[in-house]
Coordinates of C-alpha atoms and ligand atoms in Angstrom, one line a residue:
H1289 CA 17.0 17.9 11.4
D1290 CA 15.0 15.8 8.9
L1291 CA 11.5 14.8 10.3
D1292 CA 11.4 11.7 8.2
A1293 CA 15.0 10.7 7.5
P1294 CA 15.6 7.2 6.1
F1295 CA 15.9 4.5 8.7
S1296 CA 19.3 3.6 7.3
T1297 CA 21.6 5.4 4.8
T1298 CA 24.2 2.7 4.8
C1299 CA 24.5 -0.9 4.0
Q1300 CA 24.4 -2.7 7.4
D1301 CA 25.3 -6.3 8.2
P1302 CA 21.9 -8.0 8.0
V1303 CA 23.2 -11.2 9.7
R1304 CA 24.2 -9.2 12.7
N1305 CA 21.0 -7.2 12.7
A1306 CA 18.9 -10.4 12.6
A1307 CA 20.9 -11.9 15.4
A1308 CA 20.8 -8.8 17.6
N1309 CA 17.0 -8.4 17.7
P1310 CA 14.0 -10.7 18.0
R1311 CA 11.5 -10.7 15.1
E1312 CA 8.6 -8.3 15.3
N1313 CA 5.0 -9.6 15.4
A1314 CA 4.7 -9.3 11.6
T1315 CA 4.0 -11.0 8.3
F1316 CA 4.3 -10.5 4.6
V1317 CA 0.9 -10.7 2.8
M1318 CA 0.4 -11.5 -0.9
L1319 CA -3.0 -11.7 -2.5
T1320 CA -2.6 -13.6 -5.7
R1321 CA -4.2 -16.0 -8.3
N1322 CA -3.1 -19.5 -9.2
N1323 CA -2.3 -18.3 -12.7
E1324 CA 0.2 -15.8 -11.3
L1325 CA 2.6 -18.5 -10.2
K1326 CA 5.6 -17.2 -12.2
P1327 CA 5.4 -13.5 -11.1
A1328 CA 4.5 -14.6 -7.5
L1329 CA 7.5 -16.8 -7.3
Q1330 CA 9.7 -14.1 -8.8
A1331 CA 8.6 -11.6 -6.2
I1332 CA 9.1 -14.1 -3.4
E1333 CA 12.6 -15.1 -4.6
N1334 CA 13.5 -11.4 -4.9
I1335 CA 12.4 -10.4 -1.4
E1336 CA 14.1 -13.5 0.0
R1337 CA 17.3 -12.5 -1.7
Q1338 CA 17.1 -8.9 -0.7
F1339 CA 15.7 -9.3 2.8
N1340 CA 14.0 -12.4 4.1
Q1341 CA 16.9 -14.8 3.8
W1342 CA 18.3 -13.1 6.9
F1343 CA 15.0 -12.3 8.7
H1344 CA 12.8 -15.3 7.8
Y1345 CA 9.4 -13.6 8.3
H1346 CA 6.2 -15.4 7.7
V1347 CA 4.4 -15.0 4.4
L1348 CA 0.6 -15.2 4.2
F1349 CA -0.8 -16.0 0.8
L1350 CA -4.4 -15.0 0.1
N1351 CA -6.7 -16.2 -2.7
N1352 CA -10.4 -15.9 -3.4
E1353 CA -10.3 -19.4 -5.0
A1354 CA -9.0 -22.8 -3.9
W1355 CA -5.2 -23.0 -4.2
D1356 CA -3.5 -25.0 -6.9
P1357 CA -1.3 -27.6 -5.1
E1358 CA 1.5 -26.8 -7.5
F1359 CA 1.4 -23.1 -6.5
V1360 CA 1.5 -24.0 -2.8
R1361 CA 4.4 -26.4 -3.3
A1362 CA 6.5 -24.0 -5.3
L1363 CA 5.9 -21.0 -3.0
K1364 CA 6.4 -22.9 0.2
T1365 CA 9.8 -24.0 -1.0
A1366 CA 10.7 -20.4 -1.9
V1367 CA 9.9 -18.8 1.5
S1368 CA 12.6 -19.2 4.1
G1369 CA 10.1 -18.4 6.9
E1370 CA 6.8 -20.1 7.4
A1371 CA 4.2 -19.8 4.6
T1372 CA 0.5 -20.2 4.9
F1373 CA -2.2 -20.3 2.3
E1374 CA -5.7 -18.9 3.0
V1375 CA -8.8 -19.0 0.9
L1376 CA -11.2 -16.0 1.4
S1377 CA -14.8 -16.6 2.1
E1378 CA -17.5 -15.4 -0.3
E1379 CA -18.5 -12.6 2.1
E1380 CA -14.9 -11.3 2.2
W1381 CA -14.6 -11.2 -1.6
S1382 CA -17.9 -9.8 -3.0
F1383 CA -20.4 -7.1 -3.0
P1384 CA -21.6 -5.6 0.3
P1385 CA -24.7 -7.2 1.8
Q1386 CA -28.0 -5.9 0.4
T1387 CA -26.4 -5.0 -2.9
N1388 CA -28.6 -5.3 -6.0
V1389 CA -26.0 -7.4 -7.8
E1390 CA -27.7 -6.9 -11.2
D1391 CA -27.6 -3.1 -10.9
A1392 CA -24.0 -3.3 -9.6
R1393 CA -22.9 -5.4 -12.6
A1394 CA -24.6 -3.0 -15.0
K1395 CA -22.7 -0.1 -13.4
I1396 CA -19.4 -2.0 -13.7
K1397 CA -20.0 -2.8 -17.3
E1398 CA -20.8 0.8 -18.0
Q1399 CA -17.5 1.9 -16.3
G1400 CA -15.8 -0.5 -18.7
D1401 CA -17.6 0.9 -21.7
R1402 CA -16.5 4.4 -20.6
G1403 CA -12.9 3.3 -20.5
I1404 CA -12.4 3.8 -16.8
Y1405 CA -9.2 2.3 -15.7
K1406 CA -10.0 -1.3 -14.6
G1407 CA -13.5 -0.1 -14.0
G1408 CA -15.1 -2.9 -16.0
L1409 CA -13.5 -5.7 -14.1
E1410 CA -15.8 -7.0 -11.3
S1411 CA -12.9 -8.9 -9.7
Y1412 CA -10.9 -5.6 -9.5
H1413 CA -13.7 -3.9 -7.6
H1414 CA -13.8 -6.8 -5.2
M1415 CA -10.1 -6.6 -4.7
C1416 CA -10.2 -2.9 -4.0
R1417 CA -13.1 -3.4 -1.5
F1418 CA -11.3 -6.3 0.1
Y1419 CA -8.0 -4.4 0.6
S1420 CA -10.0 -1.4 1.9
G1421 CA -11.8 -3.2 4.7
N1422 CA -12.2 -7.0 5.0
F1423 CA -8.5 -7.6 4.8
Y1424 CA -8.0 -6.0 8.2
A1425 CA -10.5 -8.3 9.8
L1426 CA -9.0 -11.5 8.6
E1427 CA -8.8 -14.2 11.2
A1428 CA -5.3 -15.1 9.8
L1429 CA -4.0 -11.6 10.6
K1430 CA -5.4 -11.4 14.2
K1431 CA -2.2 -12.5 15.8
Y1432 CA 0.0 -10.0 14.0
R1433 CA 0.6 -6.4 14.6
W1434 CA 2.4 -5.5 11.3
Y1435 CA 2.0 -6.4 7.7
W1436 CA 4.2 -5.8 4.6
R1437 CA 2.2 -6.1 1.4
L1438 CA 3.7 -7.8 -1.6
E1439 CA 2.4 -8.3 -5.1
P1440 CA 3.3 -10.8 -7.8
G1441 CA 5.9 -9.2 -10.2
V1442 CA 7.3 -6.6 -8.0
E1443 CA 11.1 -6.2 -7.6
Y1444 CA 13.2 -4.9 -4.8
T1445 CA 16.3 -3.5 -6.3
C1446 CA 18.4 -3.0 -3.2
A1447 CA 19.2 -5.2 -0.3
I1448 CA 17.3 -4.2 2.8
T1449 CA 19.8 -4.9 5.5
Y1450 CA 17.8 -3.9 8.6
D1451 CA 14.4 -4.9 9.8
P1452 CA 11.8 -2.3 8.7
F1453 CA 9.2 -3.7 11.1
L1454 CA 11.5 -3.1 14.0
E1455 CA 12.4 0.4 13.0
M1456 CA 8.7 1.2 12.4
A1457 CA 7.9 -0.1 15.9
R1458 CA 10.9 1.8 17.5
R1459 CA 9.9 5.1 16.0
E1460 CA 6.2 4.6 16.6
K1461 CA 5.4 4.8 12.9
V1462 CA 2.0 3.6 11.6
Y1463 CA 2.2 3.7 7.8
G1464 CA 5.1 3.3 5.5
F1465 CA 5.2 3.8 1.7
V1466 CA 7.7 4.0 -1.2
V1467 CA 5.8 5.7 -4.0
A1468 CA 3.3 8.6 -3.9
L1469 CA 1.2 9.3 -7.0
W1470 CA -1.9 11.0 -8.3
E1471 CA -5.1 8.9 -8.5
V1472 CA -6.9 8.4 -11.8
P1473 CA -9.6 11.0 -11.4
E1474 CA -12.4 9.2 -13.3
T1475 CA -12.2 6.2 -10.9
C1476 CA -13.4 8.0 -7.8
P1477 CA -15.3 11.3 -8.3
G1478 CA -17.3 10.9 -5.1
L1479 CA -14.6 9.4 -2.8
F1480 CA -13.3 12.6 -1.3
R1481 CA -16.8 13.9 -0.5
A1482 CA -17.6 10.6 1.2
V1483 CA -14.5 10.7 3.4
D1484 CA -14.8 14.3 4.2
D1485 CA -18.5 13.9 5.1
F1486 CA -17.4 11.1 7.5
R1487 CA -14.7 13.4 9.0
A1488 CA -17.2 16.2 9.6
A1489 CA -19.9 13.9 11.1
K1490 CA -17.3 12.5 13.5
K1491 CA -16.0 16.0 14.3
I1492 CA -12.5 15.0 13.4
P1493 CA -10.6 18.2 13.1
E1494 CA -8.9 19.3 9.8
T1495 CA -5.3 18.9 10.7
P1496 CA -2.3 20.1 8.5
M1497 CA -2.0 16.5 7.3
W1498 CA -5.6 16.5 6.1
R1499 CA -5.2 19.9 4.5
A1500 CA -2.1 18.6 2.7
M1501 CA -4.6 16.5 0.7
I1502 CA -6.6 19.5 -0.4
N1503 CA -5.9 21.9 -3.3
P1504 CA -6.0 25.4 -2.0
S1505 CA -8.8 27.3 -3.8
W1506 CA -8.5 31.0 -4.3
M1507 CA -12.2 31.5 -5.0
P1508 CA -14.1 33.6 -2.5
W1509 CA -15.7 31.5 0.1
P1510 CA -19.4 31.8 -1.0
I1511 CA -18.6 30.7 -4.5
R1512 CA -16.5 27.8 -3.2
R1513 CA -19.3 26.8 -0.9
L1514 CA -21.9 27.0 -3.6
R1515 CA -19.8 24.8 -5.9
G1516 CA -19.5 22.4 -3.0
W1517 CA -23.2 22.2 -2.4
L1518 CA -23.9 21.8 -6.1
G1519 CA -21.5 18.9 -6.0
G1520 CA -18.8 18.1 -8.5
E1521 CA -15.9 15.7 -8.7
H1522 CA -13.4 15.5 -5.9
R1523 CA -15.2 18.3 -4.1
N1524 CA -16.3 18.4 -0.4
R1525 CA -19.2 20.4 0.9
N1526 CA -17.1 23.5 1.2
G1527 CA -16.1 23.3 -2.5
D1528 CA -12.5 22.3 -1.8
T1529 CA -11.0 19.7 -3.9
W1530 CA -8.8 16.7 -3.1
N1531 CA -5.5 16.9 -5.0
L1532 CA -5.7 13.2 -5.8
C1533 CA -2.5 12.4 -3.9
H1534 CA -2.2 8.9 -2.5
Y1535 CA 0.4 6.3 -1.7
W1536 CA 0.8 3.3 -4.0
S1537 CA -0.6 0.5 -1.9
N1538 CA 1.1 -2.4 -3.7
F1539 CA 3.9 -1.7 -1.2
E1540 CA 2.8 -1.0 2.3
I1541 CA 4.3 -1.6 5.7
A1542 CA 1.7 -0.7 8.3
D1543 CA 0.4 -1.2 11.8
L1544 CA -2.7 -3.4 11.7
D1545 CA -4.0 -1.9 14.9
F1546 CA -4.6 1.4 13.1
F1547 CA -6.7 -0.2 10.3
R1548 CA -8.6 -2.6 12.6
G1549 CA -9.3 0.2 15.0
N1550 CA -12.8 1.6 15.4
T1551 CA -12.4 4.8 13.5
Y1552 CA -10.9 3.3 10.4
Q1553 CA -13.4 0.4 10.4
E1554 CA -16.3 2.8 10.8
L1555 CA -14.9 4.8 7.9
F1556 CA -14.8 1.7 5.8
R1557 CA -18.4 0.8 6.6
H1558 CA -19.5 4.3 5.8
L1559 CA -17.7 4.2 2.4
D1560 CA -19.0 0.7 1.7
R1561 CA -22.6 1.7 2.4
S1562 CA -22.3 4.6 0.0
G1563 CA -21.7 2.1 -2.8
G1564 CA -18.7 3.7 -4.3
F1565 CA -16.6 0.5 -4.5
Y1566 CA -19.0 -0.5 -7.3
D1567 CA -20.8 2.6 -8.6
E1568 CA -17.4 4.0 -9.0
R1569 CA -14.1 2.2 -8.8
W1570 CA -12.6 3.4 -5.6
G1571 CA -9.0 2.1 -5.1
D1572 CA -7.8 0.9 -1.7
A1573 CA -4.7 3.0 -2.1
S1574 CA -6.7 6.2 -2.0
V1575 CA -8.9 5.0 0.8
H1576 CA -5.9 4.2 2.9
A1577 CA -4.1 7.5 2.1
L1578 CA -7.1 9.6 2.9
A1579 CA -7.6 7.8 6.2
V1580 CA -3.9 8.1 7.0
H1581 CA -4.1 11.9 6.4
M1582 CA -7.3 12.3 8.2
L1583 CA -6.3 10.4 11.3
L1584 CA -2.5 10.4 11.7
G1585 CA 0.2 13.0 12.4
P1586 CA 3.2 13.6 10.1
D1587 CA 5.6 11.8 12.4
Q1588 CA 3.5 8.6 12.1
V1589 CA 4.0 8.2 8.4
H1590 CA 7.3 7.1 6.9
H1591 CA 8.7 7.3 3.4
F1592 CA 11.1 4.4 2.8
A1593 CA 13.4 6.6 0.7
D1594 CA 16.1 3.9 1.0
I1595 CA 14.1 1.1 -0.6
G1596 CA 14.6 0.4 -4.3
Y1597 CA 11.3 -0.8 -5.7
W1598 CA 9.7 -1.6 -9.0
H1599 CA 6.0 -2.2 -9.8
E1600 CA 4.9 -1.8 -13.4
P1601 CA 5.1 1.0 -14.6
F1602 CA 6.9 3.0 -11.9
F1603 CA 9.9 2.6 -9.6
Q1604 CA 11.6 4.3 -6.8
C1605 CA 15.4 4.6 -7.2
P1606 CA 17.4 5.5 -4.2
G1607 CA 20.7 7.2 -4.9
N1608 CA 22.6 4.9 -2.4
A1609 CA 26.2 5.9 -2.6
P1610 CA 29.0 3.3 -2.5
G1611 CA 30.8 2.8 0.7
G1612 CA 27.8 3.7 2.9
Q1613 CA 27.9 7.5 2.5
Q1614 CA 24.8 9.6 3.1
L1615 CA 22.0 9.1 0.7
D1616 CA 21.5 12.1 -1.5
L1617 CA 17.9 12.9 -0.6
A1618 CA 17.6 15.4 -3.4
A1619 CA 18.2 12.6 -5.9
L1620 CA 15.3 10.6 -4.5
G1621 CA 12.6 12.7 -6.0
D1622 CA 12.2 11.1 -9.4
N1623 CA 10.1 7.9 -9.1
S1624 CA 8.4 8.2 -12.4
R1625 CA 10.8 6.8 -14.9
S1626 CA 9.2 4.4 -17.3
S1627 CA 11.4 1.3 -16.7
P1628 CA 14.2 0.2 -14.5
E1629 CA 16.3 -0.3 -17.6
S1630 CA 16.0 3.3 -18.6
E1631 CA 18.7 5.9 -18.3
G1632 CA 19.9 6.6 -14.7
A1633 CA 18.4 3.4 -13.3
I1634 CA 21.7 1.9 -12.5
G1635 CA 21.6 3.7 -9.2
C1636 CA 18.9 1.3 -8.1
R1637 CA 21.4 -1.5 -7.9
C1638 CA 22.6 -0.3 -4.5
Q1639 CA 26.3 -0.8 -5.0
C1640 CA 28.0 -1.6 -1.7
P1641 CA 31.5 -2.7 -2.7
D1642 CA 33.2 -2.3 0.7
D1643 CA 30.7 -4.4 2.5
R1644 CA 30.7 -7.0 -0.2
R1645 CA 34.4 -7.4 0.0
R1646 CA 34.4 -7.4 3.8
N1647 CA 31.9 -10.1 4.7
N1648 CA 31.4 -11.9 1.4
R1649 CA 27.7 -12.6 2.1
G1650 CA 26.4 -11.2 -1.2
I1651 CA 24.9 -8.2 0.6
C1652 CA 23.7 -5.4 -1.7
L1653 CA 23.8 -7.5 -4.9
Ligands
LIG229 P1 -2.8 -3.2 -10.0 O1 -1.5 -3.3 -9.3 O2 -3.7 -2.1 -9.4 O3 -2.7 -3.1 -11.5 O4 -3.7 -4.5 -9.7 P2 -3.2 -6.0 -9.7 O5 -3.8 -6.7 -10.9 O6 -1.7 -6.2 -9.5 O7 -3.9 -6.6 -8.5 C1 -3.5 -6.2 -7.2 C2 -3.3 -7.4 -6.3 O8 -4.5 -8.2 -6.2 C3 -2.3 -8.4 -6.9 O9 -1.6 -9.0 -5.8 C4 -3.2 -9.4 -7.6 O10 -2.5 -10.7 -7.6 C5 -4.4 -9.5 -6.7 N1 -5.6 -9.7 -7.4 C6 -6.3 -8.9 -8.3 N2 -7.4 -9.5 -8.8 C7 -7.5 -10.7 -8.1 C8 -8.4 -11.8 -8.2 O11 -9.5 -11.8 -8.9 N3 -8.2 -12.9 -7.4 C9 -7.1 -13.0 -6.6 N4 -6.9 -14.0 -5.8 N5 -6.2 -12.0 -6.5 C10 -6.4 -10.9 -7.3
LIG230 MN1 -0.2 -4.8 -9.1

């Protein structure tokens, strides 16, 4: 059988599902800026239509600046559950303590000059550092076990008619993703070395999950080892290279207990001290993925193959067949088309004509 089958291959009755089970201890989270009102509202209206109108989960909005009352009013109205609006403290959204800020800014500018993807934006470095570590220690998240990350401008293209939090909990999953990609190599030449050094220092064994992140090298061991000692991009001390695989973190459904646990938090502090969130432009997606592969087993990670999802410039398009037939898993592989309007994208609108006729609740539209 399939180790990681979709939680659902049919269009279920979300009203019945919502009534049949209590809500999980879970929240949506959206970090956003006041000037993203339009895309934030679009993403919230979309997730409400495709999911939350039935399940009414809480939405936590985060900002590093004071909220515009107009933003709060509009988004509060759009969320069918509770909505809260938090402002991050300066420590949560800035350089690590003891940073020489002038040096760090010079390095950021230099990354911009070299054309490193978003490397020249100080705020982007703060965002990646925040989502890698301080996010998980937020007071406002303490009472929750699960989070579902949302971003302004994303679009869910199929109705989600069951509760993903509930299914994650039932199956003892820890981390759920929709899209896996390759990291931009220039943003993080030293990240893999830093993570693997931590792994070795903590005597965390190299599991098959961990080795799945590594490109097999056919060089004789002494040469590999020498190249490792000499250093080089994406190389650990043994000369092995990270294959740059990571999960796109603009969508995540995950167990907060994993990320606020000791090992992950120690890993974050180790990475933070090494300076790579500013000397380089380490992304939170790669930090999360390397931690997941270092610390979890394959049965704790879930690919939401049944969720249709768009974030500029990629989308995942499930081949959800009409009438609730089995998903064609072979058709799920291509998540790299350039736009939802492009050829073949029509499959993203999960057509569910039978259900729609039966209960007339607008499911799967
Ligand atoms: P990308 O998806 O990697 O291209 O990055 P985005 O620009 O979408 O940023 C990721 C998330 O962080 C989005 O939810 C943004 O709204 C948010 N974000 C990025 N920079 C800032 C910032 O300076 N302030 C705030 N409040 N949110 C930010
Ligand atoms: Mn984004």
